[in-house]
């Protein structure tokens, strides 16, 4: 994302020591990358409801070297100003959940 003009911070439980993730935005888009190390694409649901992004990550019981684990994360965050909720998309790449949305054209014209 180029020329960041504003940034918010979202608290995210998998983000390591700091636990915070910078939301980058410019006059046309917003984007955030969230650590989703323990999850696959099919474990992730992202919805936009009433101006908020609802993020749900859940996987059923898995057995690993530390025993059996089930993980669930549910978080809601307010969309940055001017984002068209219909344009919000997500994808998982290299264990990072990227969420991106476009701003309404009237917001930057």
Short mmCIF file of C-alpha atoms in Angstrom, two decimals, residues 9-45:
data_model
loop_
_atom_site.label_atom_id
_atom_site.label_comp_id
_atom_site.label_asym_id
_atom_site.label_seq_id
_atom_site.Cartn_x
_atom_site.Cartn_y
_atom_site.Cartn_z
CA UNK A 9 -4.25 0.04 15.49
CA UNK A 10 -6.19 -3.19 15.97
CA UNK A 11 -5.43 -5.46 18.90
CA UNK A 12 -4.84 -9.01 17.67
CA UNK A 13 -4.20 -12.00 19.98
CA UNK A 14 -1.76 -13.84 17.68
CA UNK A 15 0.39 -10.81 16.91
CA UNK A 16 3.24 -11.57 19.31
CA UNK A 17 4.47 -9.43 22.17
CA UNK A 18 2.97 -6.13 21.09
CA UNK A 19 -0.44 -7.61 20.22
CA UNK A 20 -1.19 -4.64 17.96
CA UNK A 21 -1.50 -4.45 14.18
CA UNK A 22 -1.23 -1.26 12.16
CA UNK A 23 -4.10 -0.63 9.76
CA UNK A 24 -2.78 1.23 6.74
CA UNK A 25 -4.95 3.44 4.64
CA UNK A 26 -4.64 6.04 1.97
CA UNK A 27 -7.29 8.03 0.18
CA UNK A 28 -8.41 5.05 -1.94
CA UNK A 29 -7.98 1.88 0.21
CA UNK A 30 -7.39 0.34 3.58
CA UNK A 31 -5.50 -2.85 4.38
CA UNK A 32 -4.49 -4.83 7.43
CA UNK A 33 -2.45 -8.02 7.81
CA UNK A 34 -3.23 -10.28 10.77
CA UNK A 35 -1.19 -13.26 11.92
CA UNK A 36 -3.25 -16.39 11.24
CA UNK A 37 -0.50 -18.97 11.73
CA UNK A 38 -2.68 -21.79 13.05
CA UNK A 39 -5.53 -21.44 10.55
CA UNK A 40 -6.32 -22.46 6.98
CA UNK A 41 -8.47 -20.54 4.50
CA UNK A 42 -11.49 -22.74 5.29
CA UNK A 43 -11.16 -21.87 9.01
CA UNK A 44 -11.65 -18.14 8.34
CA UNK A 45 -14.82 -16.07 7.94
#
